[in-house]
Structures are given as C-alpha cells and as structure tokens.
Short mmCIF file of C-alpha atoms and ligand atoms in Angstrom, two decimals:
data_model
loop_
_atom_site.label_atom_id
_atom_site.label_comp_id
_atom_site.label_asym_id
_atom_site.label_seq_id
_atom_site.Cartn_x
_atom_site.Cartn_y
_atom_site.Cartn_z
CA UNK A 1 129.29 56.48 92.00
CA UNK A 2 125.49 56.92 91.62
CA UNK A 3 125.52 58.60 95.05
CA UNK A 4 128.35 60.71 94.04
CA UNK A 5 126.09 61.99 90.85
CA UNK A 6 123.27 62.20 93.09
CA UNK A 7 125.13 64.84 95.56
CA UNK A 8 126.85 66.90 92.46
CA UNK A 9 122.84 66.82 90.97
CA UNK A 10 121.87 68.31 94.59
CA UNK A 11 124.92 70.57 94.38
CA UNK A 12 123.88 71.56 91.32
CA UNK A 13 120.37 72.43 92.31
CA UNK A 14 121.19 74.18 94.96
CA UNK A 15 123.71 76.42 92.71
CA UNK A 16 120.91 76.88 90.48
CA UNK A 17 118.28 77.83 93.21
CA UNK A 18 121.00 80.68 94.68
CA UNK A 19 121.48 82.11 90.88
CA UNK A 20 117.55 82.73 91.07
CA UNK A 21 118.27 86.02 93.23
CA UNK A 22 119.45 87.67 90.17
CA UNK A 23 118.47 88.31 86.65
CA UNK A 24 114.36 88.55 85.25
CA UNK A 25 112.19 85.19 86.30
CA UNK A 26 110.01 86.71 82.88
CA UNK A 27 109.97 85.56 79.71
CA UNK A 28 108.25 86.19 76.86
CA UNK A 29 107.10 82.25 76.07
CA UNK A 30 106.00 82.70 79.78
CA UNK A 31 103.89 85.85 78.60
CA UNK A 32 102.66 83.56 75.86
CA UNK A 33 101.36 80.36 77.40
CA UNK A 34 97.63 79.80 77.05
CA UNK A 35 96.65 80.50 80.67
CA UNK A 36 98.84 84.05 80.59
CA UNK A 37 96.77 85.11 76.93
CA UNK A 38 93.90 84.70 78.14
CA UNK A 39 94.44 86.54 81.08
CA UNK A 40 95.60 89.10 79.13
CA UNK A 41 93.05 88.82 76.63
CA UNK A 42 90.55 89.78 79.77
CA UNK A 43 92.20 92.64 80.80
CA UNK A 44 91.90 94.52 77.34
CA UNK A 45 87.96 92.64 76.55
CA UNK A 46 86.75 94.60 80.39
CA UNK A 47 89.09 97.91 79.83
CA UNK A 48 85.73 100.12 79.52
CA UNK A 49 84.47 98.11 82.63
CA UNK A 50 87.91 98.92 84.59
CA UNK A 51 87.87 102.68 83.79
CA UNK A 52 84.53 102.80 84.87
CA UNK A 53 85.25 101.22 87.92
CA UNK A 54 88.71 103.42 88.73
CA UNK A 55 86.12 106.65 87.61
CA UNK A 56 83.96 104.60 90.34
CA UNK A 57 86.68 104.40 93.18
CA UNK A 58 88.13 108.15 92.25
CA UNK A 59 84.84 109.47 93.12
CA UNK A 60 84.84 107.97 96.25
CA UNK A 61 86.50 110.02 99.02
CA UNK A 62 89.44 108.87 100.85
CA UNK A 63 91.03 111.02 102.95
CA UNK A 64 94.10 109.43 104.84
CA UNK A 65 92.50 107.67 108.29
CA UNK A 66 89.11 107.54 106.33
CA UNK A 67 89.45 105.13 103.68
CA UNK A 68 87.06 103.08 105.29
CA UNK A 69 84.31 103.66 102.07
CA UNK A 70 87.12 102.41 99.56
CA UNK A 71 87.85 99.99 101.71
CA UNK A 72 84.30 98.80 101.98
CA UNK A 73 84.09 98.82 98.11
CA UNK A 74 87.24 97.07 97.50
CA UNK A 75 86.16 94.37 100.46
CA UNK A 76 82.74 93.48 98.32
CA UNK A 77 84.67 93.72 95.13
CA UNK A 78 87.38 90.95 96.87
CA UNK A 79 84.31 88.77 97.90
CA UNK A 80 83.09 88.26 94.29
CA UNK A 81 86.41 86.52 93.19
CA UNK A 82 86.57 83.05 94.59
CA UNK A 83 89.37 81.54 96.26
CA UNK A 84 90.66 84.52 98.01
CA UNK A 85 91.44 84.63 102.02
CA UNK A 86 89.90 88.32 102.94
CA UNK A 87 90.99 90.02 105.68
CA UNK A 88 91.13 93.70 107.57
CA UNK A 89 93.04 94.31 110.49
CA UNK A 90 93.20 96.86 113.26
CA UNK A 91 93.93 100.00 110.90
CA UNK A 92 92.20 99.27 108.07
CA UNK A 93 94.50 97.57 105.47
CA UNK A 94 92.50 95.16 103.72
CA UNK A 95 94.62 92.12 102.58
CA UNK A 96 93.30 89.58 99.62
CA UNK A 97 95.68 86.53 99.67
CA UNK A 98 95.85 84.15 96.39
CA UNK A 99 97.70 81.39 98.30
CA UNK A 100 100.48 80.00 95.98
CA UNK A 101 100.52 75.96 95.20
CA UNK A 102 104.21 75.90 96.66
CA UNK A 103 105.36 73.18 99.36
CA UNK A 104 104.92 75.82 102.38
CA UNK A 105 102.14 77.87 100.36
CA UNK A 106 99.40 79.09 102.57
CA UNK A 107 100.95 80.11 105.61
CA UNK A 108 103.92 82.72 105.38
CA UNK A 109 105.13 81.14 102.55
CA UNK A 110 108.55 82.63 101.78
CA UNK A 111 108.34 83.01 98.18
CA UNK A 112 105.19 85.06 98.84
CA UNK A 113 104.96 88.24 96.86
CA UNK A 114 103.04 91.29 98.58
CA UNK A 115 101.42 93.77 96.14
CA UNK A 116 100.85 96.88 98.09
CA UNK A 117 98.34 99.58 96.45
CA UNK A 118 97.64 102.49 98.98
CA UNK A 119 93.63 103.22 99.10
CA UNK A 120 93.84 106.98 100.72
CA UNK A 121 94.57 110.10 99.14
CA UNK A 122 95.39 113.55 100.52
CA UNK A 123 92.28 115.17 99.58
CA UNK A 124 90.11 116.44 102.01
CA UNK A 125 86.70 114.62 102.34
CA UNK A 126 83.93 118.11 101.43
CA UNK A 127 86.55 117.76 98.04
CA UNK A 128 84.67 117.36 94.59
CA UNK A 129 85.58 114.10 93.29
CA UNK A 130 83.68 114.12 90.21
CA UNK A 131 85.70 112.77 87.37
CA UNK A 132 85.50 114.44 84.04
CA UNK A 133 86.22 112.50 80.99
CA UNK A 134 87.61 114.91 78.15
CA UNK A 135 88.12 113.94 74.48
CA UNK A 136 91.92 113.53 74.67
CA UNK A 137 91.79 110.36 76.58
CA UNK A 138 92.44 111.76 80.04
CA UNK A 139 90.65 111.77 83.21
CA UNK A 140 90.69 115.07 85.83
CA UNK A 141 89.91 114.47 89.48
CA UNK A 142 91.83 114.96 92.78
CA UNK A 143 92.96 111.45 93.53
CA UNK A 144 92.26 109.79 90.16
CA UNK A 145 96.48 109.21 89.44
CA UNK A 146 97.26 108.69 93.16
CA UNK A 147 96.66 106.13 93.67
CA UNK A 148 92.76 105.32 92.53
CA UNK A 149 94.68 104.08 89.20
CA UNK A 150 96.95 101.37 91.27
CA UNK A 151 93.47 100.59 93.36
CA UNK A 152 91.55 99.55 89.88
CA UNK A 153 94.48 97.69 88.50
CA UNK A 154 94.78 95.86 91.61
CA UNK A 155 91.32 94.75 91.44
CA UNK A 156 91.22 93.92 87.85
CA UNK A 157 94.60 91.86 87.83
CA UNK A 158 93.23 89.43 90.70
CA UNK A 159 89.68 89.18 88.38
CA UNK A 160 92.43 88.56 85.35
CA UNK A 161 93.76 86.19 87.43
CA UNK A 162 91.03 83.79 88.21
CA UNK A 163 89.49 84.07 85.06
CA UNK A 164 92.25 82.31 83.69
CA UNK A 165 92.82 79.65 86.72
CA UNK A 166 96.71 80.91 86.66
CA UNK A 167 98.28 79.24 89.60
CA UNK A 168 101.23 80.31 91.15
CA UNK A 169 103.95 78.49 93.28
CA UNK A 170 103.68 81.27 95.71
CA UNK A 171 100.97 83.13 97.48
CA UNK A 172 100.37 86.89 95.56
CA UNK A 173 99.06 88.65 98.86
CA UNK A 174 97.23 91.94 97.48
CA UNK A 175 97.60 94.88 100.11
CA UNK A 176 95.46 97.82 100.18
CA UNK A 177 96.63 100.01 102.17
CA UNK A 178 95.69 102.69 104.50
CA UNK A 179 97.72 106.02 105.20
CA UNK A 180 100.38 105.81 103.17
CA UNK A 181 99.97 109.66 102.60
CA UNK A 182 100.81 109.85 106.51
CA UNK A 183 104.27 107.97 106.53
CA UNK A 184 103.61 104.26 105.00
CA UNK A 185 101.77 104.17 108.41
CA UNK A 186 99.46 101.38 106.89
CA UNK A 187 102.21 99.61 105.27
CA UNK A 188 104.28 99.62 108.64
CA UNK A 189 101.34 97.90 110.51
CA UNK A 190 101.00 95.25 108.04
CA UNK A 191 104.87 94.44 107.93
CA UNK A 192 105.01 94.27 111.95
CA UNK A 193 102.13 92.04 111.84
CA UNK A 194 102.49 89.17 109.10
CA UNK A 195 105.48 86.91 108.20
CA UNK A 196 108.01 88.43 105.95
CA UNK A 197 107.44 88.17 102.23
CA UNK A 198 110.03 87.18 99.42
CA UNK A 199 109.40 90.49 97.73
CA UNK A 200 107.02 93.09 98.00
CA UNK A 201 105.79 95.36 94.91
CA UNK A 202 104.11 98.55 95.16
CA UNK A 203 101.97 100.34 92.44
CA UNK A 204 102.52 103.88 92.60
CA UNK A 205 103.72 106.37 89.93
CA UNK A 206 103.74 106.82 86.64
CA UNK A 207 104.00 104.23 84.26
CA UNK A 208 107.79 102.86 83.60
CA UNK A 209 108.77 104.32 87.12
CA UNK A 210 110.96 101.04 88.76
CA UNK A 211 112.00 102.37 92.40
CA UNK A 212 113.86 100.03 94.12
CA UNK A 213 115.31 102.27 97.01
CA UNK A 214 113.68 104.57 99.39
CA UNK A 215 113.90 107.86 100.15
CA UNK A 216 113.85 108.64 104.06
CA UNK A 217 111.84 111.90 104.64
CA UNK A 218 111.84 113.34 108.09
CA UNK A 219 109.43 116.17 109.00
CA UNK A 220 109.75 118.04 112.09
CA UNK A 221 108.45 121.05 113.61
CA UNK A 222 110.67 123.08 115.50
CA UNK A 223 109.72 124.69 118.98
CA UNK A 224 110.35 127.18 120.64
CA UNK A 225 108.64 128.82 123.96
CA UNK A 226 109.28 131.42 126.84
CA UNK A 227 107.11 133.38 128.97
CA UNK A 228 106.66 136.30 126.76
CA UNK A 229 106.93 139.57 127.52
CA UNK A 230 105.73 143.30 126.26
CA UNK A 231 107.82 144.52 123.96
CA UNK A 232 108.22 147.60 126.81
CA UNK A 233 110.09 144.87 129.02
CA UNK A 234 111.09 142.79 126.41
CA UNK A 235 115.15 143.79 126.75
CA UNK A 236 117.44 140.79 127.47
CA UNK A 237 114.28 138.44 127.83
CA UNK A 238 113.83 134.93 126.28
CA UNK A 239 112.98 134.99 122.70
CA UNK A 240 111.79 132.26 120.60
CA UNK A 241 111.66 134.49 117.56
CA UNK A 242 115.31 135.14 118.02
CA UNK A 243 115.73 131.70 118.35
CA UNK A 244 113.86 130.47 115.53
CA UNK A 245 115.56 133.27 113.54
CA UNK A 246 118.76 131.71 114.82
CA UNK A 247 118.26 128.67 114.17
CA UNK A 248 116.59 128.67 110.57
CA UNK A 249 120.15 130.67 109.88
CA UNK A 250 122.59 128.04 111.09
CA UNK A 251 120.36 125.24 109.56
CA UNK A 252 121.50 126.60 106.29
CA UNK A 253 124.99 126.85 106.94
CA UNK A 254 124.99 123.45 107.15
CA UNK A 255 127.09 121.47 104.35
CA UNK A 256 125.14 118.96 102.09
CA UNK A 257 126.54 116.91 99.26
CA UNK A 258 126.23 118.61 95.77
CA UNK A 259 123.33 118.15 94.06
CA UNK A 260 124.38 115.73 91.73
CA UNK A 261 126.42 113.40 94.13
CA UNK A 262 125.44 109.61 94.31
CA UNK A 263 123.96 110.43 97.59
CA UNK A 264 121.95 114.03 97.09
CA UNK A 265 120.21 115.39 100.77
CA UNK A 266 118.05 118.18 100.73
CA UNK A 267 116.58 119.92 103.69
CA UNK A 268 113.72 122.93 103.43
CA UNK A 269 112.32 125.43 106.06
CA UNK A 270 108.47 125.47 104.23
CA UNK A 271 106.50 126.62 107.75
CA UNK A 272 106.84 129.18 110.03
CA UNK A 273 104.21 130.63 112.94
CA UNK A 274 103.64 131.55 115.96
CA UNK A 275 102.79 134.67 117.96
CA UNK A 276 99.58 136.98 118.20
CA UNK A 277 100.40 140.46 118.94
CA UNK A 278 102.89 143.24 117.73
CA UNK A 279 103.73 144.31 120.88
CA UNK A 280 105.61 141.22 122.76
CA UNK A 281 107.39 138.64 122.95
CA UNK A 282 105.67 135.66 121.40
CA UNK A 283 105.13 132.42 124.15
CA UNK A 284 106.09 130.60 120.89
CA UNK A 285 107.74 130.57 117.57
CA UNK A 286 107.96 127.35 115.18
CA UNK A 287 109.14 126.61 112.05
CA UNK A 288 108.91 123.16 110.15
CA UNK A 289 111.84 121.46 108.29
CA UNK A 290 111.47 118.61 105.54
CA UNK A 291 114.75 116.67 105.63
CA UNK A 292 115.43 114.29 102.50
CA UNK A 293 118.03 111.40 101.45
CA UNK A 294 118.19 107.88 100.21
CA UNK A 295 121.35 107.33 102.63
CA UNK A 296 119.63 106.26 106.18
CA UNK A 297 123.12 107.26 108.01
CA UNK A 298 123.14 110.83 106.45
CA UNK A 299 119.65 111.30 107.51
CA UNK A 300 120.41 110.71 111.13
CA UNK A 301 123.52 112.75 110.94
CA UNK A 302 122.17 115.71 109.34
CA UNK A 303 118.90 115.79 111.38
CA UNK A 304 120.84 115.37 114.71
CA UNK A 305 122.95 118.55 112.82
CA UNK A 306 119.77 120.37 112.64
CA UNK A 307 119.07 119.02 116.63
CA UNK A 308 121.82 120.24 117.52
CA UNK A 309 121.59 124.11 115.67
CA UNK A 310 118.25 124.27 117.32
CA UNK A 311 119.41 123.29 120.99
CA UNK A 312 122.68 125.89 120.33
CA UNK A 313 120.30 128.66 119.33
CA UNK A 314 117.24 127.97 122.02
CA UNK A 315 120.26 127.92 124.61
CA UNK A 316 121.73 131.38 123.51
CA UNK A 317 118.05 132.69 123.76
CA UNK A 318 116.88 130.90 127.08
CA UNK A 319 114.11 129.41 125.43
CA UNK A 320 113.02 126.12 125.43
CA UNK A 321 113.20 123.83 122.28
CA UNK A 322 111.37 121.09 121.43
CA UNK A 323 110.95 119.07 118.23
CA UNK A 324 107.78 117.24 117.20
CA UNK A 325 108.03 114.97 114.50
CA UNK A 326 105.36 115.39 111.48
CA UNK A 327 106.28 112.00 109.98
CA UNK A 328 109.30 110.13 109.74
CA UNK A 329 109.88 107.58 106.95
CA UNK A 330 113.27 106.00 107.19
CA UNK A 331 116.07 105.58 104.36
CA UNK A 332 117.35 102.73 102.93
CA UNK A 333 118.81 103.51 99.83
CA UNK A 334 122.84 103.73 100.64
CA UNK A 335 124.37 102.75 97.66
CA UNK A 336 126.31 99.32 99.25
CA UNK A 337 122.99 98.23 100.32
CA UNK A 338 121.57 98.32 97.12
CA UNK A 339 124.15 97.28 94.95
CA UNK A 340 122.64 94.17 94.43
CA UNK A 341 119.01 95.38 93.60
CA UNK A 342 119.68 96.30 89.95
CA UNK A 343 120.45 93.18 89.27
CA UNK A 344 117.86 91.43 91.17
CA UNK A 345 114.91 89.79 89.73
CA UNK A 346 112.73 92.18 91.61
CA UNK A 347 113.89 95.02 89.53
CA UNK A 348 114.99 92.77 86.16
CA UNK A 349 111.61 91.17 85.95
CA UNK A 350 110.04 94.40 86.19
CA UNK A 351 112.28 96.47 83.63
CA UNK A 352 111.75 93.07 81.25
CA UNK A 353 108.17 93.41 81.32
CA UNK A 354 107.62 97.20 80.72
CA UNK A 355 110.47 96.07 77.74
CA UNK A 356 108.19 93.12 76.71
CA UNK A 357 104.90 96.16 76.92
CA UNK A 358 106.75 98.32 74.90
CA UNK A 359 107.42 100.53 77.71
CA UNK A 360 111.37 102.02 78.71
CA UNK A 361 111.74 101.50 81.82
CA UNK A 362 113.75 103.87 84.28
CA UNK A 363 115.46 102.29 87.72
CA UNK A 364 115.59 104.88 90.67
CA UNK A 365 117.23 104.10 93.99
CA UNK A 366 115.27 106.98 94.87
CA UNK A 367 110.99 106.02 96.52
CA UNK A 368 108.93 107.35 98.39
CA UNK A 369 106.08 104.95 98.58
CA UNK A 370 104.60 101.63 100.83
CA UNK A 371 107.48 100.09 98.80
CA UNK A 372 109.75 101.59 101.14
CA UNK A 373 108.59 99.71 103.83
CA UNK A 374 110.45 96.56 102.48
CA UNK A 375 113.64 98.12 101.62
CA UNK A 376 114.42 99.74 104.91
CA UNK A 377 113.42 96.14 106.50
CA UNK A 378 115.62 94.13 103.71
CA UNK A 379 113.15 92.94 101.87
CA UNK A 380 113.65 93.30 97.80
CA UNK A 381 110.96 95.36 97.12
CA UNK A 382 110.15 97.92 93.85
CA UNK A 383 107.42 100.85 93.30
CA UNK A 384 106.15 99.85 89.55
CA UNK A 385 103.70 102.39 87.61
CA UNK A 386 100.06 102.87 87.01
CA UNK A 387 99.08 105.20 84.82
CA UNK A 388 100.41 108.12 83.15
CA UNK A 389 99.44 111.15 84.68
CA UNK A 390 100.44 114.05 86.95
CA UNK A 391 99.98 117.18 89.13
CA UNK A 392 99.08 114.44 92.21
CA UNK A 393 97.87 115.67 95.43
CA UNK A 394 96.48 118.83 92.95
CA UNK A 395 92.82 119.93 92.09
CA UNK A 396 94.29 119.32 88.81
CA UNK A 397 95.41 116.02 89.21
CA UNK A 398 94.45 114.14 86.02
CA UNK A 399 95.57 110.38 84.45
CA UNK A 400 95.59 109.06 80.85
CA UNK A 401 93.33 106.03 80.14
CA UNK A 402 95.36 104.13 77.77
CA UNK A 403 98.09 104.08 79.90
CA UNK A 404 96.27 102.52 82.74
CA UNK A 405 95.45 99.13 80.27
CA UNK A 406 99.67 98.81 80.11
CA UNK A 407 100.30 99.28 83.04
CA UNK A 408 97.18 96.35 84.39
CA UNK A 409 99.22 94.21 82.37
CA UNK A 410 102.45 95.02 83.58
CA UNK A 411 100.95 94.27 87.39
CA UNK A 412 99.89 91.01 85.93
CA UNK A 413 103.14 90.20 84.62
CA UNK A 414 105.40 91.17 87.06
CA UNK A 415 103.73 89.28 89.87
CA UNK A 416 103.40 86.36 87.94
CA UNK A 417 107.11 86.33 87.03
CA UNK A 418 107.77 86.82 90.84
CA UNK A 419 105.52 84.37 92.44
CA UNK A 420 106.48 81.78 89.27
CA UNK A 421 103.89 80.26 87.31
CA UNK A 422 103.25 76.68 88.21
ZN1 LIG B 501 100.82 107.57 96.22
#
C-alpha cells in the first residue's frame, strides 16, 4: 500500500513537472518576496547611474564586426560583479553565466535560461554618437534604442541581481552578442557552440513587444553577366539587362498570400546596378531581392520560385545567372509549430510581467531578432522590450528614459520567473 502511494506521489510529480511547459512560472507574491524588492528597489535607487551608463555605451561605436570597444566595456563591467563565469569566444560574443543552484546547475544545465542582448549596431564607425538629452525625457543618438538600451539593462539586471543574493535553480547565461545586424551571425555561433538552453530570451524592441516566432528574411543579389558588346553589334547578343528586366517582371507575377492571411510573405526588388557606358551591352546587371515570411516552407518555395524566374529569364537571354546571398535568416514561425508557444511559460511569464508592470503586452509570431535563433532550432524562445523608442537604424533614432526603468524590471522578472527562484 505505502509503495502504491509512493508511485501515484511519483506519478503525480511527474504530471505536475510536464504541466510546467505551460502557463506563467510568475507571480506576484514571487515579485514580492524580500530578496525580489530589494532587487527592485536597486534598479529604481541607480536609474540616473543606468542612463548614464546606456548614454555611456550609445556613445561608443559599434559597427557590426567591430563591437570589440563595447565588448571591452561590457567585459570590465562583468568583472566587477562577483560570481560570474566570463567568457569570449572566437567572434566576439561575450557570455556572463550566473550558474543556477539546480541538481545539474553549472554545466549545460537544462533549465538554463540564455538572455541574448546584441552589442552592434548598423551605424557606421566616423558616425556621431553623441547623445543629446532633451527636456521631454528622451534621448537622440544613432544606436541609443537598438540595442544600447537592451545592453544597459542587461548590465544593470545582473548588478540587481547580486545585490540582492537572488539565487536561481537554473543558470541565467547573459549573451552579448555580436552581429546580429548581419543575420543573428553572433547568435548562430553561440548556439552551435554551447549546450542547448531551456529557453532563450532576447531584449530587443520596444517595450511590451513579446515575439515568440521568427521571421525568415532571405536577401539575395541577383546576377547576371555576358561578354558585352557595343551597342553597334549588340543585335541578338547576350543581355543581362534584358535579363534582369525579365526577371524582376516575372518575380512579380508571382502569387503570394493576401496580406492579411495567417501566413503573410512579402518579397521586394530595393537594388539594382550594373553597367558603365551608354553605348553597350553591360558585362553585368544585378538587382537585389528581400524575401520575407514566418512560414520556413513558403520561404524555400517562393525563393526557389524566384530561382527559378531568374534561371528561365538568364536562359532566354544567354546570360549567365548567379545568386549571392546577402544574409539568410531562416523561418520558424508556421503556425502548427507554434501553436503551443502562446501558451507556454516563455511567452505567459512574459505577458504576466509587463501585466504585473502595468504594461499591455502584445504576442507576435512574427521576430526578427537573436531570438530567432532558438525558434528555428526548437528552443522556446521570446524577443521582450527595452525601451520605448523608434526610427532605429536612423540618424534620428531616439529612446524614452522612463521607459527603459520598466522595462530593467521586466528583464529582471522574466528571467527570474524562468530560471525559478530558489
Ligand atoms: Zn536590434
């Protein structure tokens, strides 16, 4: 009999343990335990000391491929707060892992929650950086929303962290990243090159943003070449123009859902060249096409679509095509695939916390950031906010301050909810 009870009590655990994968692991008593306050409590008593700090890091340049200043800041920032396992690796990701007091913490732990905050920007490194502070509470600077606000927060929630000895079960392994501006490339690296996590979280966007899927994005330039020839003996001889032509014609005859199905695409011609005379044939003619969907099998159809328009029209010119790919970020937000994520405590925890903030918070199967990394590889992962702000990868990007202290809190929150509190 005991034994009996003793197997329905493991049964039952067990149950339990598998119900975990859905629904919020926050709550507001957790939000309210003394350890949690007074984390909180430090996040609001150092705000001036965070803002000048982001202000700091904004004015530092960071160019995708040289983020190695930030990273050099963020490194000697990381050494200050005790009990964290620094490291850098190959491409420049620097990772700052608070390992977890679960039974396999400390080494891949699989209840380990990745926070991912990109460090470059797409701002070129002769840019002025120089913030400017204006009376409405906003900052202006190229790079000051993306992502120098997630950067700061990062920062500030492991200093919240260990000044209120919060322990979690397991490990909260802080990723900054390096360029994410050039296809998650950082992000990729680190996933090929460290066990799994349970979850991984990315800050970036605007505050109450909760992406859970990701959108693929394939950019490609489109080639074609011939000899060339004067325009005098031009008749009947290979033309990539013609081809090009062609082809940006037949791209465009191509059917895509309707705007407003559950799966939108989108494809645009935004670059065309090639050429240096009037008076011939060019030796080459390119155009570039940006292909978008959350559905990783329409991507691959439509871009072998737009393959296969290019071959058609290269082979009625006698030209030869190629295709170079500009990036290529994969799907991985078809709707059966994440049918579960809404309800997951990935995305619950997260909407419950910007709830529990006094934020609304707005799911989107839709990303484009290093969270994407961990859908298309089946991990549950979610893009949360930093600040308000807007006109990103703009001379006129700019970011509101008071936002950024919500959404500090929210970083705290979340990946204490995740990780569980011990
Ligand atoms: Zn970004």
């Amino acid at each position: 009999m005991r034994q009996r009870l003793a197997l329905l009590l493991i049964l039952l655990v067990m149950t339990t343990a598998g119900q975990a994968q859905t629904g919020s692991t926050f709550t507001p008593a957790m939000a309210a335990r003394p350890d949690v306050q007074q984390a909180l409590a430090y996040l609001d008593a150092t705000f001036d000391k965070h803002v000048a700090e982001w202000i700091t890091l904004t004015e530092i340049p960071g160019l995708s491929t040289h983020e190695q200043k930030r990273a050099a800041y963020v490194t000697a920032e990381l050494k200050k707060i005790p009990g964290l396992q620094i490291s850098a690796d190959p491409m420049g990701n620097v990772t700052a892992k608070r390992p977890g007091t679960g039974p396999s913490a400390g080494s891949g732990h699989p209840g380990a929650i990745v926070l991912a905050v990109h460090m470059d920007t797409v701002h070129p490194m002769d840019t002025d950086l120089t913030v400017k502070r204006l009376a409405d509470g906003t900052l202006h600077a190229p790079g000051v929303f993306d992502n120098t606000a997630s950067v700061a927060n990062a920062l500030q929630t492991l200093r919240a962290l260990d000044t209120a000895k919060i322990q979690t079960r397991g490990d909260l392994i802080f990723v900054f990243t390096v360029q994410e501006e050039l296809g998650l490339k950082g992000m990729y690296y680190w996933m090929a090159h460290n066990p799994a996590p349970a979850m991984v979280v990315a800050s970036d966007g605007g505050l109450g943003d909760v992406n859970y899927g990701a959108l693929g994005i394939y950019w490609s330039k489109m080639k074609f070449t011939a000899p060339g020839a004067h325009t005098m003996n031009s008749r009947n001889q290979p033309h990539p123009a013609r081809a090009a032509a062609q082809c940006i014609t037949d791209i465009y005859s191509l059917p895509l859902p309707p705007a407003n199905a559950a799966v939108p695409a989108i494809y645009n011609v935004g670059m065309m060249g090639g050429g240096t005379v009037v008076n011939a044939i060019a030796p080459e003619n390119w155009f570039t096409v940006d292909l978008r969907t959350i559905d990783p099998v329409l991507i691959k159809q439509l871009d072998a679509q737009i393959m296969a328009k290019c071959e058609a029209a290269a082979a009625a010119q006698k030209v030869t095509f190629t295709r170079e790919y500009i990036q290529q970020s994969e799907a991985g937000g078809r709707p059966e695939s994440l049918a579960g994520r809404l309800t997951h405590p990935v995305v619950r925890t997260t909407m419950d916390v910007l709830k529990y903030l006094g934020i609304e918070g707005t799911p989107n199967p839709t990303g484009s950031t290093d969270a994407n990394v961990g859908v298309v590889k089946g991990v549950p992962s979610v893009a949360i906010g930093r600040s308000r702000g807007g006109n990103q990868h703009s001379l006129s990007e700019w970011a509101d301050v008071a936002s950024e202290k919500t959404a500090v809190k929210q970083m705290l929150l979340v990946l204490i909810s995740l990780a569980e509190l011990k």
